[in-house]
Coordinates of C-alpha atoms in Angstrom, one line a residue:
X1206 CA 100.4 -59.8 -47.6
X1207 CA 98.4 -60.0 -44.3
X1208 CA 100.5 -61.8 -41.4
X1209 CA 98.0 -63.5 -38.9
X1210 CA 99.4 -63.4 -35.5
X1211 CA 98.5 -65.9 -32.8
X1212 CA 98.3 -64.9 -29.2
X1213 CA 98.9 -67.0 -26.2
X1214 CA 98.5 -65.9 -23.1
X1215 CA 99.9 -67.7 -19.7
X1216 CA 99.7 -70.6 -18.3
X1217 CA 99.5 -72.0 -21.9
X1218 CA 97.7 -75.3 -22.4
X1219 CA 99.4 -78.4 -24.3
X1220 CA 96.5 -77.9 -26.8
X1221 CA 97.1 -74.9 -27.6
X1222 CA 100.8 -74.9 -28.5
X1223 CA 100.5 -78.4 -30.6
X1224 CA 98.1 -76.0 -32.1
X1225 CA 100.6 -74.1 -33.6
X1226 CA 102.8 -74.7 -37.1
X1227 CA 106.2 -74.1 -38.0
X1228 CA 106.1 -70.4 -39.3
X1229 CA 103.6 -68.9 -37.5
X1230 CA 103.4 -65.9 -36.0
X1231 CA 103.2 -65.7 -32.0
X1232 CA 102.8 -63.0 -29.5
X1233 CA 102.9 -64.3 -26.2
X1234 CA 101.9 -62.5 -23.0
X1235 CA 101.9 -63.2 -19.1
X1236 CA 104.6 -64.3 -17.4
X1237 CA 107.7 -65.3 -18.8
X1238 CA 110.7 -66.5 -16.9
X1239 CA 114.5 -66.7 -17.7
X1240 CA 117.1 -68.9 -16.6
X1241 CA 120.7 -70.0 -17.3
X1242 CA 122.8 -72.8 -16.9
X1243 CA 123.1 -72.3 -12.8
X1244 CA 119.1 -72.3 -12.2
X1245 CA 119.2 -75.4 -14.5
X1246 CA 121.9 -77.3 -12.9
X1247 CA 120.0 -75.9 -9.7
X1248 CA 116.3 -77.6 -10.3
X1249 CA 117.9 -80.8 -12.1
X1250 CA 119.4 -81.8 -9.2
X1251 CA 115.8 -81.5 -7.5
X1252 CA 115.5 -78.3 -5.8
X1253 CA 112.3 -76.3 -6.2
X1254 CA 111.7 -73.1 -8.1
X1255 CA 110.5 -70.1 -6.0
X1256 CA 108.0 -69.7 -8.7
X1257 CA 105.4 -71.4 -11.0
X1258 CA 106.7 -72.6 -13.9
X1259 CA 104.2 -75.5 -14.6
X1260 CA 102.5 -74.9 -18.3
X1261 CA 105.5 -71.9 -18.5
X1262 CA 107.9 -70.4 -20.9
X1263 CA 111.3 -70.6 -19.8
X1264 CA 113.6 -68.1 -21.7
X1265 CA 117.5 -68.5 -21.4
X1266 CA 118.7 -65.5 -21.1
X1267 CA 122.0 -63.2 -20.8
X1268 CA 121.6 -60.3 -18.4
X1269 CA 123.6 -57.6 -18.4
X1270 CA 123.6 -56.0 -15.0
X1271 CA 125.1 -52.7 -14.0
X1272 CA 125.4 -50.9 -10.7
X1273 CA 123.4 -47.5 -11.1
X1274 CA 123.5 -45.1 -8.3
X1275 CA 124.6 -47.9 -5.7
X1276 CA 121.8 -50.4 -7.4
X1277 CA 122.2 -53.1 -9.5
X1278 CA 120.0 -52.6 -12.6
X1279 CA 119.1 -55.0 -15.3
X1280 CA 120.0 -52.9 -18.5
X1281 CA 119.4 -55.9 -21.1
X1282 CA 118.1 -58.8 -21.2
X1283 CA 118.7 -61.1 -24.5
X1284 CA 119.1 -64.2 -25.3
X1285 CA 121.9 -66.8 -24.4
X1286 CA 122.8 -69.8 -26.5
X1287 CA 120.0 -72.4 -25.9
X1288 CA 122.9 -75.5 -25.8
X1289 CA 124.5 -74.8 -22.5
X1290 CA 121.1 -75.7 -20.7
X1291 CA 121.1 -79.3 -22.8
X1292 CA 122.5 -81.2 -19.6
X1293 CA 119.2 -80.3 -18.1
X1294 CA 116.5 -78.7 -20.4
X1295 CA 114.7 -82.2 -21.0
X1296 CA 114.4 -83.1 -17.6
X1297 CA 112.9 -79.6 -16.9
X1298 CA 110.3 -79.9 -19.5
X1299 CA 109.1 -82.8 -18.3
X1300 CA 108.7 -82.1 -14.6
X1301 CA 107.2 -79.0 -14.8
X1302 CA 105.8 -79.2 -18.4
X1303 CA 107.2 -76.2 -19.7
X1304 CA 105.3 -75.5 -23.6
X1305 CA 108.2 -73.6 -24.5
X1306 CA 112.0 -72.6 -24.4
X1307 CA 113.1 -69.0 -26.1
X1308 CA 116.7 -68.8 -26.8
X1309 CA 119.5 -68.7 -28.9
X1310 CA 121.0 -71.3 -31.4
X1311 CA 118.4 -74.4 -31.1
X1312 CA 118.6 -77.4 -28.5
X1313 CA 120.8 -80.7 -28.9
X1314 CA 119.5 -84.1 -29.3
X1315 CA 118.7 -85.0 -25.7
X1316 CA 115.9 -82.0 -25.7
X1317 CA 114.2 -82.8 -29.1

């Protein structure tokens, strides 16, 4: 069986996500940034992101950081459960029209 894999690069277009179908097979490169429920709350409430994230990928994600050699180092990054940003996540979307969330567990009814 040949698996096709569709690649999408950053910023990614509205077109080019609706092009996409349940099931397929994405690898997505450029920039990708995470955020929990603190950076959520954070911009809902109107503040503004030190970075880009119009046409983005926001991916919630759960750090694990541990002091190396009087550093802190991230060690893992992998995902966090995708409901605890639902206070906020639809908001996001639509002010800086994110194309996509990666997480964990799917979004509530508010986000949908």
């Amino acid at each position: 069986m040949v698996v096709l894999m569709t690649r999408l690069e950053a910023p990614f277009t509205e077109a080019k996500v609706r092009a996409l179908k349940v099931g397929d097979m994405v690898e997505v490169t450029g920039l990708i940034y995470t955020g929990r429920d603190t950076v959520h709350k954070w911009l809902s409430e109107g503040n503004a992101p030190p970075v880009d994230l119009n046409n983005g990928i926001i991916y919630h994600c759960g750090p694990v950081v541990m002091k190396q050699k009087g550093e802190w180092v991230v060690t893992a990054a992998g995902p966090t459960t995708s409901m605890r940003e639902e206070p906020y996540q639809a908001g996001i979307i639509e002010k800086f029209h994110l194309r996509a969330v990666i997480g964990k567990g799917g979004m509530g009814e508010k986000t949908r």
